GROMACS .gro file of C-alpha atoms in nm:
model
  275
    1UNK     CA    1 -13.868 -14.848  -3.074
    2UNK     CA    2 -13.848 -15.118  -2.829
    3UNK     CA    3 -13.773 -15.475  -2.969
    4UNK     CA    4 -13.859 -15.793  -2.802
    5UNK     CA    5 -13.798 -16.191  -2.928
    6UNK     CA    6 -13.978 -16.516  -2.780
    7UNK     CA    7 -13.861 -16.858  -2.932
    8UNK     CA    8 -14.170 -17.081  -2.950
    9UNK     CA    9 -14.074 -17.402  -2.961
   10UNK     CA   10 -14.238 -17.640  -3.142
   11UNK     CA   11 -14.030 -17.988  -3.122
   12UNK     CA   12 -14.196 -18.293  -3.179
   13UNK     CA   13 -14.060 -18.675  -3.053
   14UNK     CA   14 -14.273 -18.911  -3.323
   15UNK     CA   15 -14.071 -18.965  -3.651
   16UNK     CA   16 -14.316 -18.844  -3.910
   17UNK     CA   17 -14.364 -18.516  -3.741
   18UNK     CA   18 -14.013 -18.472  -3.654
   19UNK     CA   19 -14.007 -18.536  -4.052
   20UNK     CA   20 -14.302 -18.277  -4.126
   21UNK     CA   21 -14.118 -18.022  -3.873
   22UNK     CA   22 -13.791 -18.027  -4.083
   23UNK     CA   23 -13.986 -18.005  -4.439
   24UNK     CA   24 -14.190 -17.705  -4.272
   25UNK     CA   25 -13.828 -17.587  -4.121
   26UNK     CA   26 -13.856 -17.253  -3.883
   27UNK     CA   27 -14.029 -16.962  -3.886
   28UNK     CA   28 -14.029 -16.629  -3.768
   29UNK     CA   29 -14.342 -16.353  -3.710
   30UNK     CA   30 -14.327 -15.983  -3.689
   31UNK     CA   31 -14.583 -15.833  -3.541
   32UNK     CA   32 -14.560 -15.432  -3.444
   33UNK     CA   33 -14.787 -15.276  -3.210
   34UNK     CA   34 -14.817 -14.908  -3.099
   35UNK     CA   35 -14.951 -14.768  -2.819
   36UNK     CA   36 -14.919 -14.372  -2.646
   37UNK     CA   37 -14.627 -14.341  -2.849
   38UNK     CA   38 -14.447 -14.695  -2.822
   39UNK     CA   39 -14.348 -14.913  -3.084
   40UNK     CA   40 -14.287 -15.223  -2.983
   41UNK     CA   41 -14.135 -15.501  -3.234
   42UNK     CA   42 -14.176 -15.808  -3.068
   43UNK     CA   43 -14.018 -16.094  -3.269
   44UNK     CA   44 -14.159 -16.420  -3.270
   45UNK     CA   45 -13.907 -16.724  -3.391
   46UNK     CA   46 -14.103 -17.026  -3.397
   47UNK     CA   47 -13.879 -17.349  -3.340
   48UNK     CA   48 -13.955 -17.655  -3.509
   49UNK     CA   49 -13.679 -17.853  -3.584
   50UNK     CA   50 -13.454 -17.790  -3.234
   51UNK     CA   51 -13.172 -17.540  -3.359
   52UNK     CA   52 -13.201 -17.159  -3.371
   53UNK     CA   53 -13.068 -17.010  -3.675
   54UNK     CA   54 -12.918 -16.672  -3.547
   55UNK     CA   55 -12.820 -16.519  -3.839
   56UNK     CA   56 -13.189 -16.564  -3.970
   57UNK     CA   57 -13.370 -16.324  -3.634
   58UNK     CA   58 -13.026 -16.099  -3.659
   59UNK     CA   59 -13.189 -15.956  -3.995
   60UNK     CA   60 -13.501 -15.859  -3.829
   61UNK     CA   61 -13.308 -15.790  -3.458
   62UNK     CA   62 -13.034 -15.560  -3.645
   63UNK     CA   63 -12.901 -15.310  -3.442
   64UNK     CA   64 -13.131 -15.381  -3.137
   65UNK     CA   65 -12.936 -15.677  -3.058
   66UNK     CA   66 -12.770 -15.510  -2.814
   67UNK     CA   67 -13.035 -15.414  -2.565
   68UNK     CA   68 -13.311 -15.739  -2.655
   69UNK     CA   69 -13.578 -15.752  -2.482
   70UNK     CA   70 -13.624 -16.143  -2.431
   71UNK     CA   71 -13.663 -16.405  -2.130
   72UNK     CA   72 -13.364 -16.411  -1.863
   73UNK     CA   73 -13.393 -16.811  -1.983
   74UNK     CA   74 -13.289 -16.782  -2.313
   75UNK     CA   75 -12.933 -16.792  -2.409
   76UNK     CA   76 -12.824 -16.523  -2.632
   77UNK     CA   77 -12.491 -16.519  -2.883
   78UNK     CA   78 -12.310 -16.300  -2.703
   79UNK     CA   79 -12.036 -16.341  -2.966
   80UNK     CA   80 -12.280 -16.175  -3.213
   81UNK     CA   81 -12.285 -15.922  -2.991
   82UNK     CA   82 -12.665 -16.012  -2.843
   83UNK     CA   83 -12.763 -15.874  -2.489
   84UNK     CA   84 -13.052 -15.908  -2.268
   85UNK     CA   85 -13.196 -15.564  -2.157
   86UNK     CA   86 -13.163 -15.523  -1.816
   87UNK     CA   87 -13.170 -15.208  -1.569
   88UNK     CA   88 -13.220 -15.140  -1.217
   89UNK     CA   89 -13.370 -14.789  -1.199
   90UNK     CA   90 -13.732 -14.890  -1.252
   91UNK     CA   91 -13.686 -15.136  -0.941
   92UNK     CA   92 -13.514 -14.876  -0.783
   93UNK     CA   93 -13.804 -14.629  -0.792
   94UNK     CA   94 -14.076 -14.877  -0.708
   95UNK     CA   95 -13.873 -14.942  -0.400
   96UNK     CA   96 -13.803 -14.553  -0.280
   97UNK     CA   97 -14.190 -14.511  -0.431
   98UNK     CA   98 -14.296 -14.741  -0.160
   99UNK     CA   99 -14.102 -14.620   0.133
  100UNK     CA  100 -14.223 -14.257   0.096
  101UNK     CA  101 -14.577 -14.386   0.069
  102UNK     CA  102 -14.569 -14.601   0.397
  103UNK     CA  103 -14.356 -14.304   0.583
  104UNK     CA  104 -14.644 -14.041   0.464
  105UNK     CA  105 -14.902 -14.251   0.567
  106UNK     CA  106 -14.745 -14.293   0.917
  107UNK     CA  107 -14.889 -14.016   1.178
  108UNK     CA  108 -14.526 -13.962   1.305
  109UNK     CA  109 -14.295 -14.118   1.082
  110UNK     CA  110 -14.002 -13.891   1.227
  111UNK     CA  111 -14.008 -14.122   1.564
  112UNK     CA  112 -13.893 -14.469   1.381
  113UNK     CA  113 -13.510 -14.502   1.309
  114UNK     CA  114 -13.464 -14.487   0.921
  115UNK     CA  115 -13.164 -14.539   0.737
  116UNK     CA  116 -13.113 -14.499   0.385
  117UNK     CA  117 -12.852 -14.702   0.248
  118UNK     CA  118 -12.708 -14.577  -0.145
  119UNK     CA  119 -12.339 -14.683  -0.152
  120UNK     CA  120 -12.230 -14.556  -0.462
  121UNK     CA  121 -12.502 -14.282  -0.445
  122UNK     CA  122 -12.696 -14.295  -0.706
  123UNK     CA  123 -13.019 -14.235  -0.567
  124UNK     CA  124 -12.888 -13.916  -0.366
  125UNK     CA  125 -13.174 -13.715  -0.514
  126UNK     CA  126 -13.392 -13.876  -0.304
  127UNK     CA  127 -13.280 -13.813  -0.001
  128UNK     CA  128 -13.452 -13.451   0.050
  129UNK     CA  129 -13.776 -13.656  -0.040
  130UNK     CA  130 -13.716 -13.873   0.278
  131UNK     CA  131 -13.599 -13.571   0.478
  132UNK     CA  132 -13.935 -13.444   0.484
  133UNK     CA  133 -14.107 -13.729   0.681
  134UNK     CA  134 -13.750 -13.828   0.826
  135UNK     CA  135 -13.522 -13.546   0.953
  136UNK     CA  136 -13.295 -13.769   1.144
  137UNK     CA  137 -13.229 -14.040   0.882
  138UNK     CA  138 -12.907 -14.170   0.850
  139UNK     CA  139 -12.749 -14.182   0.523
  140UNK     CA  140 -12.441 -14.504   0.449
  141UNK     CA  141 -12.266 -14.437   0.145
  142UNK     CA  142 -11.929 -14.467  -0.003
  143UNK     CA  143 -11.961 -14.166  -0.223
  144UNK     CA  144 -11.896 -13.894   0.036
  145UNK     CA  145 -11.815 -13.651  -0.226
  146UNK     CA  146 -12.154 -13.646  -0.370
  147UNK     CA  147 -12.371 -13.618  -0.024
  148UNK     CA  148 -12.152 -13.351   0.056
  149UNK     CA  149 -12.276 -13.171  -0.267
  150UNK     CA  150 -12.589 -13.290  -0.157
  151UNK     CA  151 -12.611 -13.218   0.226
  152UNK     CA  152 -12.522 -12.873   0.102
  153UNK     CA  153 -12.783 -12.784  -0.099
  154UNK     CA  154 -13.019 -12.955   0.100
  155UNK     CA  155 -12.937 -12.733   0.450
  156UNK     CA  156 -12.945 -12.414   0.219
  157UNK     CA  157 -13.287 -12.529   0.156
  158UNK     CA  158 -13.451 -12.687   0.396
  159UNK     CA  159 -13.224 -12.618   0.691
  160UNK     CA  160 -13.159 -12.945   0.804
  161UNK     CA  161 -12.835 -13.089   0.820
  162UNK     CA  162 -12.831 -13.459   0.688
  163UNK     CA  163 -12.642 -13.756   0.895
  164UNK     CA  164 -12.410 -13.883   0.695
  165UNK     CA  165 -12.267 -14.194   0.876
  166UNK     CA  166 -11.901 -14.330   0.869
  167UNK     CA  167 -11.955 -14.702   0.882
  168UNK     CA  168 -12.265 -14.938   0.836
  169UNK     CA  169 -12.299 -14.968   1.240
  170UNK     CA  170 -12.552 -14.702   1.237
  171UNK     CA  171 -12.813 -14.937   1.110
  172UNK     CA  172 -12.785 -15.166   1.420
  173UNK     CA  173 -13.091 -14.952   1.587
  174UNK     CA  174 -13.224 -14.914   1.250
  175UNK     CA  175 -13.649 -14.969   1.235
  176UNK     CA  176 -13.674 -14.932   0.841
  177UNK     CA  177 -13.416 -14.958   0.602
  178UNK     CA  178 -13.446 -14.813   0.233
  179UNK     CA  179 -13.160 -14.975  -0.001
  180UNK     CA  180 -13.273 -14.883  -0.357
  181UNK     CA  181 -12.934 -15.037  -0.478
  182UNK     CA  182 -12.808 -15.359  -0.438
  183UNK     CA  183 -12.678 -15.483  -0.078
  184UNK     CA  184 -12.341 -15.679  -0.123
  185UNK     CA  185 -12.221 -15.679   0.240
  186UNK     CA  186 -12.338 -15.806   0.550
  187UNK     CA  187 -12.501 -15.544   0.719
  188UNK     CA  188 -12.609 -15.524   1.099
  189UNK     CA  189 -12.976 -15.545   1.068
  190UNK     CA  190 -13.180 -15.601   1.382
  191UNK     CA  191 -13.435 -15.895   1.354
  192UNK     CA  192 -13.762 -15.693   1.407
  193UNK     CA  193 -13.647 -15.437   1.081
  194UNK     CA  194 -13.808 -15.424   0.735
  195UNK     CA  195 -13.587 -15.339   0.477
  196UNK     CA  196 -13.686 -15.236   0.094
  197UNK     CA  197 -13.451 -15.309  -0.138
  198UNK     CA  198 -13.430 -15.344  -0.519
  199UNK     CA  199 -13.232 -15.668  -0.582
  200UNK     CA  200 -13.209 -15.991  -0.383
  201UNK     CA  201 -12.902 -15.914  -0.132
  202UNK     CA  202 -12.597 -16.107  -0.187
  203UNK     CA  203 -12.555 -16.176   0.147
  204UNK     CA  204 -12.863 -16.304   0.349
  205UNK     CA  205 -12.995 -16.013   0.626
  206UNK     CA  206 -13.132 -16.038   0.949
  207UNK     CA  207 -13.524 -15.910   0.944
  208UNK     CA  208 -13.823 -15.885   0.633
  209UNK     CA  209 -13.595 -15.797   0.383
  210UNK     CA  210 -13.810 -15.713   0.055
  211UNK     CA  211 -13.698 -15.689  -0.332
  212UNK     CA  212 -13.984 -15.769  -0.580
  213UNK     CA  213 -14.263 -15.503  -0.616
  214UNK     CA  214 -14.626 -15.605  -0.763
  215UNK     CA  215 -14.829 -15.373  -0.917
  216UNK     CA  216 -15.067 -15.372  -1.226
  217UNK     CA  217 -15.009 -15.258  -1.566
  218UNK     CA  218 -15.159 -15.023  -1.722
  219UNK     CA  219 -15.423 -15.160  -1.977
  220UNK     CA  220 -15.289 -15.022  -2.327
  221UNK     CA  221 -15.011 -15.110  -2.226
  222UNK     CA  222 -15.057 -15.445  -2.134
  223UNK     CA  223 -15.227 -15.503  -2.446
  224UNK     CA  224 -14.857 -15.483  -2.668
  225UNK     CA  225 -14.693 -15.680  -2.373
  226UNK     CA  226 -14.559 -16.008  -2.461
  227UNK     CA  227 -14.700 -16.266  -2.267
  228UNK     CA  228 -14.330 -16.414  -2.192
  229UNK     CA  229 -14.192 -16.132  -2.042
  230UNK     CA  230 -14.305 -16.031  -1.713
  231UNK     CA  231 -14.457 -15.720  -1.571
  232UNK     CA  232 -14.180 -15.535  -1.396
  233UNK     CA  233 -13.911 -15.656  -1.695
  234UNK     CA  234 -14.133 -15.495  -1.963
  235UNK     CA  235 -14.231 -15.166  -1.759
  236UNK     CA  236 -13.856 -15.106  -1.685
  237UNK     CA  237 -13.773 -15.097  -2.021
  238UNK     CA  238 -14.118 -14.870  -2.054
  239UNK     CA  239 -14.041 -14.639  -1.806
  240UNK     CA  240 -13.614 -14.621  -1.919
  241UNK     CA  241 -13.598 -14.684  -2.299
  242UNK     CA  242 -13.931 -14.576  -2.392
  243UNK     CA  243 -13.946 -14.285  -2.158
  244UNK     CA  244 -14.278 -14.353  -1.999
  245UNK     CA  245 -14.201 -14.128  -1.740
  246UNK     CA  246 -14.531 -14.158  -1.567
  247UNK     CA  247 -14.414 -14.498  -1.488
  248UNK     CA  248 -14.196 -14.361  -1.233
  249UNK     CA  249 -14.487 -14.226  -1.039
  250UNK     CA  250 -14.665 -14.581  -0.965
  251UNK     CA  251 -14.633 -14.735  -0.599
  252UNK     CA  252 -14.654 -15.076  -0.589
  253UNK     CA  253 -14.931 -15.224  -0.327
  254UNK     CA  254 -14.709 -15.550  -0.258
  255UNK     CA  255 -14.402 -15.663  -0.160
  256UNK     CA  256 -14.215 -15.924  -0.126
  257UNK     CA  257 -13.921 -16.186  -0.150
  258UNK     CA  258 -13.882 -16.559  -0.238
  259UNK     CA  259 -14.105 -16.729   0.083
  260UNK     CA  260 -14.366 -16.506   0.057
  261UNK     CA  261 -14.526 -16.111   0.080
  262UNK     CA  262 -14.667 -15.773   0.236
  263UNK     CA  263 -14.933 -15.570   0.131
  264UNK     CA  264 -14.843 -15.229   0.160
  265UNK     CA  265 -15.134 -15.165   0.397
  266UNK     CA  266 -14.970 -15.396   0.663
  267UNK     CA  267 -14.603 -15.243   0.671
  268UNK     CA  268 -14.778 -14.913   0.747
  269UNK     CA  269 -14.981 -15.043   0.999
  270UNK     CA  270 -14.672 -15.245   1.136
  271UNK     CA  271 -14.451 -14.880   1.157
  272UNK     CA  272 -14.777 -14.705   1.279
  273UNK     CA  273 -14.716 -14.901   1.605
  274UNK     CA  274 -14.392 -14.863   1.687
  275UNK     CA  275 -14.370 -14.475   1.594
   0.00000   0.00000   0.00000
């Protein structure tokens, strides 16, 4: 079961409804929806008279406090031991969803300079994905120890021998960069490069650096979503507490960062020239 709060808040500033509002005190909702095998328990705490009472929506919460779904603007009691549910992975797979559609849509993707950056190399599966369109893609990563494992299995079956690079000056010549986790160095990207990535980087990057992924929900689900929470929040926690697996399979047809976007249909047609 997935469980999600909003806090409507219903203040007023005259006198005689401030006065009504505290007679009426709080309130909470409960409303529970299912849909292809989801429950969702989305919360609502209506505030009227300014204060949340947290031991009130802790009775209903209970042991979902941990992993709330809930706006990244409200501030939880972390001393009760509430936390915002947050993950990466769904991100992560919208972002190596959209690189592999754009390289397979390329006539000769294996001419453009990829590198696939996974420092702590978590997303090593996917490298024998990216082989396929990319045989000469360069691999950065800190956990040599896995892509070892990795580059192993993946010559015994495919023959190809993956480039596993020292130090982040590979990417210098780099066309398109695929960074499914998040960048926290300053790394030598040309200006004409686009890079997919799953975060904002820490550090700013030369070139189109992109990290948010649009794409539309599905309609039953969309129908249980709550209108606070946002798309992408509410299909991660879909497609990695719910185990909505087909999730995992959607490519997002946008892109972008905070001064604006690309359709997907341009970044092909953008690599398309230059292969």
């Amino acid at each position: 079961m997935l469980t999600a709060l909003t806090v409507t808040q219903k203040t007023e500033n005259m006198w005689f409804k401030k006065l009504l509002n505290h007679i009426k005190g709080n309130k909470i909702k409960v409303d529970i929806k299912q849909v292809r095998g989801v429950t969702l328990r989305h919360i609502e705490y209506i505030n009227r008279i300014g204060k949340i009472n947290w031991n009130e929506i802790d009775k209903y919460v209970g042991i979902q406090r941990n992993h709330l779904l809930c706006s990244e603007y409200l501030e939880l009691p972390v001393n009760m031991g509430y936390k915002r549910f947050e993950s990466q992975e769904f991100n992560q797979r919208l972002c190596t969803n959209m690189a592999l559609y754009v390289l397979g849509k390329i006539e000769n993707p294996q001419n453009l300079n990829v590198c696939f950056y996974d420092i702590n190399g978590e997303n090593a599966d996917y490298l024998i994905h990216l082989l396929k369109y990319c045989p000469e893609a360069k691999v950065i990563s800190d956990n040599r120890e896995m892509y070892a494992k990795v580059s192993e299995l993946i010559l015994e079956e495919t023959g190809i021998s993956p480039i596993i690079c020292e130090n982040v000056d590979c990417i210098e010549n780099c066309d398109f960069l695929i960074a499914p986790c998040v960048i926290n160095e300053r790394l030598p990207i040309k200006n004409q490069a686009i890079t997919l990535t799953s975060a904002c980087p820490k550090i700013a990057q030369n070139g189109a650096i992109y990290f948010r992924y649009h794409f539309k929900m599905p309609n039953k689900f969309e129908t249980i979503k709550p209108a606070e929470l946002s798309d992408i929040y509410f299909a991660s926690a879909l497609y990695t507490k719910a185990r909505q697996h087909q999730f995992g399979s959607i490519v997002p047809m946008i892109c972008s960062n905070y001064s604006g976007g690309s359709r997907i249909e341009s970044i092909c047609a953008y690599f398309a020239s230059r292969a």
